[in-house]
mmCIF file with all atom_site columns, C-alpha atoms in Angstrom:
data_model
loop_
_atom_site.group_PDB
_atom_site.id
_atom_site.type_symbol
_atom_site.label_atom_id
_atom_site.label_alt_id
_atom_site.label_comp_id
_atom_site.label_asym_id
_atom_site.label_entity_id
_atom_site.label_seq_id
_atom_site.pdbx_PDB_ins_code
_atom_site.Cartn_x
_atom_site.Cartn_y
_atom_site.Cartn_z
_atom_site.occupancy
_atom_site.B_iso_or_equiv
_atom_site.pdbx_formal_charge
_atom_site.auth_seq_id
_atom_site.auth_comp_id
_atom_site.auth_asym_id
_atom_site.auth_atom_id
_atom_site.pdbx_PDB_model_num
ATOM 1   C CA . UNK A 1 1   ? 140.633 106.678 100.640 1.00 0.00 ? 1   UNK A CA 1
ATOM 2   C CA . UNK A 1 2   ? 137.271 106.006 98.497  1.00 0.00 ? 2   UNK A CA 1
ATOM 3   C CA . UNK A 1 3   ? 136.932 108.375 95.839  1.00 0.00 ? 3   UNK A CA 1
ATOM 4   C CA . UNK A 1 4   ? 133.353 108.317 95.666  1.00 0.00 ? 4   UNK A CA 1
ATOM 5   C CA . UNK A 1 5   ? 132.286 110.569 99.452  1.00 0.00 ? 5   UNK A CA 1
ATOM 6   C CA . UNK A 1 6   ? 128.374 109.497 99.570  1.00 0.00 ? 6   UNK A CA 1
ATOM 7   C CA . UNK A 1 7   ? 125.605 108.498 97.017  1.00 0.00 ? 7   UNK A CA 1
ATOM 8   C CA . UNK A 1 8   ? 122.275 110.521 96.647  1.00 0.00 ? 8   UNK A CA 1
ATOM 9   C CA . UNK A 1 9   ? 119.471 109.870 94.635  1.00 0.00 ? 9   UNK A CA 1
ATOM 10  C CA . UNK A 1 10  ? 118.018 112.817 92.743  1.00 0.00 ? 10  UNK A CA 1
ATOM 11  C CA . UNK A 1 11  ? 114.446 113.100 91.490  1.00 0.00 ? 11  UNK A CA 1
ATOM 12  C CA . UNK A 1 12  ? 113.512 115.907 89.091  1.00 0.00 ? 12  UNK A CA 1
ATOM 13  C CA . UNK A 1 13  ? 110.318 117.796 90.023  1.00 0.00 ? 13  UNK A CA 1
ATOM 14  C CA . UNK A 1 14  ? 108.802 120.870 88.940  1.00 0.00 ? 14  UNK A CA 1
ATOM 15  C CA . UNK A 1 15  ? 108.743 122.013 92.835  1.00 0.00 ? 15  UNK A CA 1
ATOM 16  C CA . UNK A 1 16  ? 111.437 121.050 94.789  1.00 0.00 ? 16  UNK A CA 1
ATOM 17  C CA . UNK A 1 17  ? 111.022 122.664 97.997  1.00 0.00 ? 17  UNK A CA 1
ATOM 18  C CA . UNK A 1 18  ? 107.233 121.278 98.289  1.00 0.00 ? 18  UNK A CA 1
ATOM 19  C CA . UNK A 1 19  ? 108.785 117.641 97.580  1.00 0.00 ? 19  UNK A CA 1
ATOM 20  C CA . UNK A 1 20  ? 111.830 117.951 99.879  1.00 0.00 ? 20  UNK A CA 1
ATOM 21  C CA . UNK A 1 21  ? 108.849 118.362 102.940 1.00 0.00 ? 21  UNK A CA 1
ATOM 22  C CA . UNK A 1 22  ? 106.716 115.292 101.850 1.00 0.00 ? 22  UNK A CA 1
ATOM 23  C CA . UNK A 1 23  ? 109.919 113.554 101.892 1.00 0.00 ? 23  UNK A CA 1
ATOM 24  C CA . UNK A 1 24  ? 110.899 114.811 105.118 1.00 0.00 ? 24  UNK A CA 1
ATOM 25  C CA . UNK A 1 25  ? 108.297 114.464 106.705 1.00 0.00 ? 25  UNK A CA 1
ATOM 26  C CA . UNK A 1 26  ? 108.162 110.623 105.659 1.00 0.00 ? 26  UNK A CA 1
ATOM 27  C CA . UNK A 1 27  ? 111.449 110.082 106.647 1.00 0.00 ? 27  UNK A CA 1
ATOM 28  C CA . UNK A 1 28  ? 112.029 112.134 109.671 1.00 0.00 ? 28  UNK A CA 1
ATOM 29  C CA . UNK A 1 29  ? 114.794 113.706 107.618 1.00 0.00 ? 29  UNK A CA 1
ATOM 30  C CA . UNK A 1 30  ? 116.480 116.931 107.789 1.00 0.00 ? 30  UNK A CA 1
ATOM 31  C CA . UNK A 1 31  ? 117.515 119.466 105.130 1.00 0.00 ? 31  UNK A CA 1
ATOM 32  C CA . UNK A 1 32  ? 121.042 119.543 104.129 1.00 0.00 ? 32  UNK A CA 1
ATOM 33  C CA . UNK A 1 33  ? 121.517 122.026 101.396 1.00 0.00 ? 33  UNK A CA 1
ATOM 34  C CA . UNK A 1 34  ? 119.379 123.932 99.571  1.00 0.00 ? 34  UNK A CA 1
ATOM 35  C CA . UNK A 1 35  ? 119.544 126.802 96.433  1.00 0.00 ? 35  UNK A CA 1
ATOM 36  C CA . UNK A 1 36  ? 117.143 127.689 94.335  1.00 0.00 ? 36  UNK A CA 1
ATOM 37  C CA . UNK A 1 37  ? 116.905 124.954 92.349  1.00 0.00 ? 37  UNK A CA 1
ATOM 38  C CA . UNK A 1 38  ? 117.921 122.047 94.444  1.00 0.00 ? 38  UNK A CA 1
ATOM 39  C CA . UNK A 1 39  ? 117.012 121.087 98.264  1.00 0.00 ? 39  UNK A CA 1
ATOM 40  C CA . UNK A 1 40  ? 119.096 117.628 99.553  1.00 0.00 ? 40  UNK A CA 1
ATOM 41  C CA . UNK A 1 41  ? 117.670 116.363 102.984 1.00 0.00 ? 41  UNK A CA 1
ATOM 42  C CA . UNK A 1 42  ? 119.316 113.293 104.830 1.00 0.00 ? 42  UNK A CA 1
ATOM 43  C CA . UNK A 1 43  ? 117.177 110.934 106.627 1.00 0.00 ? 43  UNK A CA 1
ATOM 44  C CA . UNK A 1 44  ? 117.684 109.809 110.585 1.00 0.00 ? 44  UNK A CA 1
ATOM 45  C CA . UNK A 1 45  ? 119.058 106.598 108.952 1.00 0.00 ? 45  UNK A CA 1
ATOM 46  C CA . UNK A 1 46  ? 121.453 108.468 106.464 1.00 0.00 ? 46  UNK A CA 1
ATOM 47  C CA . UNK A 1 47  ? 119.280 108.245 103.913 1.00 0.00 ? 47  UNK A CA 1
ATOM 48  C CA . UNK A 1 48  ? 120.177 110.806 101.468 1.00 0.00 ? 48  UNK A CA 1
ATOM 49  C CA . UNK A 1 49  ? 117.623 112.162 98.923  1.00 0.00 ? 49  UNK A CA 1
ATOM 50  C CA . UNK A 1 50  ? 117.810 115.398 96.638  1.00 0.00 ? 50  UNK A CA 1
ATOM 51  C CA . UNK A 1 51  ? 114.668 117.598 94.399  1.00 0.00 ? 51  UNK A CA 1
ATOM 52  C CA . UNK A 1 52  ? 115.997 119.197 91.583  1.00 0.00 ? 52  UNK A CA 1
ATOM 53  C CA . UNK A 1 53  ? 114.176 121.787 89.897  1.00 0.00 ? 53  UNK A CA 1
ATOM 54  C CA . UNK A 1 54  ? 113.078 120.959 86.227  1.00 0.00 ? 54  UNK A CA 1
ATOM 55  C CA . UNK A 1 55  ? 110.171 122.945 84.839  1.00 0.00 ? 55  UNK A CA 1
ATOM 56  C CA . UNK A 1 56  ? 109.090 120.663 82.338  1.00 0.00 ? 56  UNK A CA 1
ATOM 57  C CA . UNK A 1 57  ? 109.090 117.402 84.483  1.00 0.00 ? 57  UNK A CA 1
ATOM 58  C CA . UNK A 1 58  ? 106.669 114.785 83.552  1.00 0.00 ? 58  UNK A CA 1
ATOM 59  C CA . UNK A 1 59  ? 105.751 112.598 85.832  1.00 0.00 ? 59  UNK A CA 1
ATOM 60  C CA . UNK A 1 60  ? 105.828 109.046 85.888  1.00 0.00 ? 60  UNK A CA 1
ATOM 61  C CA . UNK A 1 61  ? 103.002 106.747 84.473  1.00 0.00 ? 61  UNK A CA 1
ATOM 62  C CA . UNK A 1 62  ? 103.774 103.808 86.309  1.00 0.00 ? 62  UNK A CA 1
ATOM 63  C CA . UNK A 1 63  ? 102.090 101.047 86.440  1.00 0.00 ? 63  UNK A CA 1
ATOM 64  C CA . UNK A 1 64  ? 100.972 101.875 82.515  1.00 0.00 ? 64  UNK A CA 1
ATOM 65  C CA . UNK A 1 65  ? 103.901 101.693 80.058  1.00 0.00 ? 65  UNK A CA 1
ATOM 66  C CA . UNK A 1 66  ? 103.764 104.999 78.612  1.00 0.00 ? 66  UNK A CA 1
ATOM 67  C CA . UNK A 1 67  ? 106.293 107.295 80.189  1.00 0.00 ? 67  UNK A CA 1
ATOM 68  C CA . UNK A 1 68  ? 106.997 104.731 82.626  1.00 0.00 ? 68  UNK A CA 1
ATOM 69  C CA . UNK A 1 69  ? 109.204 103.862 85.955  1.00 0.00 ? 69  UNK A CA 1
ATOM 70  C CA . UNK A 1 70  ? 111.764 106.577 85.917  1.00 0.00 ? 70  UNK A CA 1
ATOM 71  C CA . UNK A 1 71  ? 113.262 106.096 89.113  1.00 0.00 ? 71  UNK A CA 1
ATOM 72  C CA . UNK A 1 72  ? 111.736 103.995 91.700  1.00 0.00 ? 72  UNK A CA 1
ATOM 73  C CA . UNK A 1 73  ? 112.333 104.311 95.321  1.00 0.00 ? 73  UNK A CA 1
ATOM 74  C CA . UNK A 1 74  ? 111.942 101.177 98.334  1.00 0.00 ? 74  UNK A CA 1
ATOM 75  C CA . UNK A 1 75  ? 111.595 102.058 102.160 1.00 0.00 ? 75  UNK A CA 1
ATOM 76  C CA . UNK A 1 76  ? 111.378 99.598  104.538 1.00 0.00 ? 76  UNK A CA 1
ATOM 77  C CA . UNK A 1 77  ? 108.745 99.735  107.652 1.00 0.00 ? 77  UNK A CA 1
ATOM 78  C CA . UNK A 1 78  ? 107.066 97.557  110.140 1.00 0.00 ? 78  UNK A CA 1
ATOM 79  C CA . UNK A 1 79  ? 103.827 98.762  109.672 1.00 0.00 ? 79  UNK A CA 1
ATOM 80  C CA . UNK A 1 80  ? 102.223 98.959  106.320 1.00 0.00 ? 80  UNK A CA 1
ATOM 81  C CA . UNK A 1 81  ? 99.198  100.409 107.464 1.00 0.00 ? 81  UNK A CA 1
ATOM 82  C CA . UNK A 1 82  ? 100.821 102.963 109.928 1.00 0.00 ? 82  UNK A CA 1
ATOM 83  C CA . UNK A 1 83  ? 103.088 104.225 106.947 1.00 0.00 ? 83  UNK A CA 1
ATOM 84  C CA . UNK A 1 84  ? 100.195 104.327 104.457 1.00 0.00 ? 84  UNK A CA 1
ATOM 85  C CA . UNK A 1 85  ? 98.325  106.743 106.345 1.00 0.00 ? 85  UNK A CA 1
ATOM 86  C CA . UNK A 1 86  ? 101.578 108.633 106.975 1.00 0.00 ? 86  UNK A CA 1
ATOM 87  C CA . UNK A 1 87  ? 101.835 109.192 103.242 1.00 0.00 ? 87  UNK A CA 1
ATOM 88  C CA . UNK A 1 88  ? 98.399  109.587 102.440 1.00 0.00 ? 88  UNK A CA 1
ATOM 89  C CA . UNK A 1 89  ? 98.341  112.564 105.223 1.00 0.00 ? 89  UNK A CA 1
ATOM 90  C CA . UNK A 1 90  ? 101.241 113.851 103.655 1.00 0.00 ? 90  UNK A CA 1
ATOM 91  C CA . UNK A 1 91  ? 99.940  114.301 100.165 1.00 0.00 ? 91  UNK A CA 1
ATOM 92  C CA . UNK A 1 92  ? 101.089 110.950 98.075  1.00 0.00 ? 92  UNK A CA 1
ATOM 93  C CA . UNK A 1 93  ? 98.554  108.785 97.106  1.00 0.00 ? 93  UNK A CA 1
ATOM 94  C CA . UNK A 1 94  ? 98.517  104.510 96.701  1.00 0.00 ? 94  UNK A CA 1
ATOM 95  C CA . UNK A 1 95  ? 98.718  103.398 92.905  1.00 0.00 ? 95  UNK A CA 1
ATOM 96  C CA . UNK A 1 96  ? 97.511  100.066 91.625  1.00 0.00 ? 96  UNK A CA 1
ATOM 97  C CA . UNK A 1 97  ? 100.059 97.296  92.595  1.00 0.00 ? 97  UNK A CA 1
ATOM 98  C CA . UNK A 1 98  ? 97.986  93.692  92.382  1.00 0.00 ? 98  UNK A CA 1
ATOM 99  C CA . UNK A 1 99  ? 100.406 91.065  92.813  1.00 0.00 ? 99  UNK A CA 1
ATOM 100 C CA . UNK A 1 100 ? 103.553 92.722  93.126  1.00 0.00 ? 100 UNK A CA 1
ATOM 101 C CA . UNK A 1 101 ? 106.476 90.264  92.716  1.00 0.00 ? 101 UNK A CA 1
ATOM 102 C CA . UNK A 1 102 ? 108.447 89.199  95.723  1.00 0.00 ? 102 UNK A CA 1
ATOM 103 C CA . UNK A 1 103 ? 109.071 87.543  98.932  1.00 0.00 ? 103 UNK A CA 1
ATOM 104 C CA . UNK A 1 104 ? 107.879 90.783  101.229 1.00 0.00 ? 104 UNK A CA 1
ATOM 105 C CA . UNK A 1 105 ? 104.545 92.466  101.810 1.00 0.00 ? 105 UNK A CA 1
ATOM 106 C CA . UNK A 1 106 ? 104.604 95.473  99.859  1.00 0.00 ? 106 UNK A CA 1
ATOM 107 C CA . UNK A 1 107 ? 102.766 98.508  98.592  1.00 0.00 ? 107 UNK A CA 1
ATOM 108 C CA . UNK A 1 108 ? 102.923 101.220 95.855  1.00 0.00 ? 108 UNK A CA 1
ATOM 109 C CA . UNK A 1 109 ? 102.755 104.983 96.144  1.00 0.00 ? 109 UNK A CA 1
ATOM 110 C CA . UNK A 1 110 ? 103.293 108.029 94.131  1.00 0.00 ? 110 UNK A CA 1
ATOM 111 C CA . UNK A 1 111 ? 104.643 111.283 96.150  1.00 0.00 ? 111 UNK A CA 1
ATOM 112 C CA . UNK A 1 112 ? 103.116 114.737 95.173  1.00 0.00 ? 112 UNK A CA 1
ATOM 113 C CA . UNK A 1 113 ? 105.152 115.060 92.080  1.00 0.00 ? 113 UNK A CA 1
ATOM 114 C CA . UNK A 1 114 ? 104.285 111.645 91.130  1.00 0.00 ? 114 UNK A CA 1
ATOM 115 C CA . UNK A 1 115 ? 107.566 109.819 91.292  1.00 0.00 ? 115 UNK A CA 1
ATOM 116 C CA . UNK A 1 116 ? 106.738 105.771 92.373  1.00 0.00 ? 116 UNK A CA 1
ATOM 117 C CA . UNK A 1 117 ? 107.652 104.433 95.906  1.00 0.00 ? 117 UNK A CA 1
ATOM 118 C CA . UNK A 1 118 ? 107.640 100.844 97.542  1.00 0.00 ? 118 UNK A CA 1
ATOM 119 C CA . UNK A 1 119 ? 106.805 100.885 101.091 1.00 0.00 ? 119 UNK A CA 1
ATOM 120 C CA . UNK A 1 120 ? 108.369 96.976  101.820 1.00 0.00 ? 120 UNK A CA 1
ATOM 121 C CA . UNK A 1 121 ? 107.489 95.413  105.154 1.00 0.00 ? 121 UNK A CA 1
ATOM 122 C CA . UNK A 1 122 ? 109.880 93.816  107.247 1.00 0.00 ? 122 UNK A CA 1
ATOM 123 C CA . UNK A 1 123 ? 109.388 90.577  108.493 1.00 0.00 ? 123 UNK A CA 1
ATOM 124 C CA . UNK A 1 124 ? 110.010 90.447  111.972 1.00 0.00 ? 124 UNK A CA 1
ATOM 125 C CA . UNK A 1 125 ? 113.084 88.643  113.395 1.00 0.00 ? 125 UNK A CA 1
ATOM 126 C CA . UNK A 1 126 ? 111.418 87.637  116.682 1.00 0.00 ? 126 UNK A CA 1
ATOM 127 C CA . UNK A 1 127 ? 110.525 84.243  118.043 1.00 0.00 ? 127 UNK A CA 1
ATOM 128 C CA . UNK A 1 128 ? 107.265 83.203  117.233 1.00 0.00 ? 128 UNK A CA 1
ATOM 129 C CA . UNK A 1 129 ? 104.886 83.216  120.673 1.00 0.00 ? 129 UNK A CA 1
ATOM 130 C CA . UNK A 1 130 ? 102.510 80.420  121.301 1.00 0.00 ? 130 UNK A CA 1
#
């Protein structure tokens, strides 16, 4: 029997509850647990994210050096543009990723609180037509 049950990544934010629904809402997740200083939600794909309450968060400065990458978080989608809107609507906003390194399409975000995000896309596995 594994000693270690499940994984979850925890970002500290000075509002929980108002990043747990951004991230929800992104992720078509549902809320887990929740107390007053922590709300966990676990994505349709078993994604499992947590907020935890910290009044004197600062947010990341990434892509400037200062206070940099903190945590950094990659979701994979078929459809950058789809998904941008989806996060724009939602309250995060794109942040300035020329050239970003690697073999996939990929964009940078910051959610509400300001923690950095990679939406990746993923190359699609079907025959090429014509």
């Amino acid at each position: 029997m594994a000693l270690v049950k499940a994984g979850v990544v925890v970002l500290d934010c000075a509002e929980p509850e108002k990043l747990a629904v951004f991230y929800k809402e992104l992720l078509e997740a549902e809320e887990t647990d929740a107390t007053a200083n922590r709300v966990e939600i676990r994505g349709a794909d078993g994604t499992r994210l947590a907020f935890r309450r910290d009044v004197n968060a600062t947010p990341p400065s990434w892509p400037r050096p200062e206070n940099s990458l903190q945590a950094h978080l990659d979701f994979l989608v078929g459809d950058l543009d789809e998904a941008e809107r989806k996060v724009v609507g939602l309250g995060g906003r794109p942040l300035e990723t020329s050239h970003a390194p690697g073999p996939y399409e990929e964009r940078g975000y910051a959610d509400p609180a300001g923690h950095s995000f990679t939406l990746r896309r993923v190359p699609s596995t079907a025959p090429k037509q014509g």
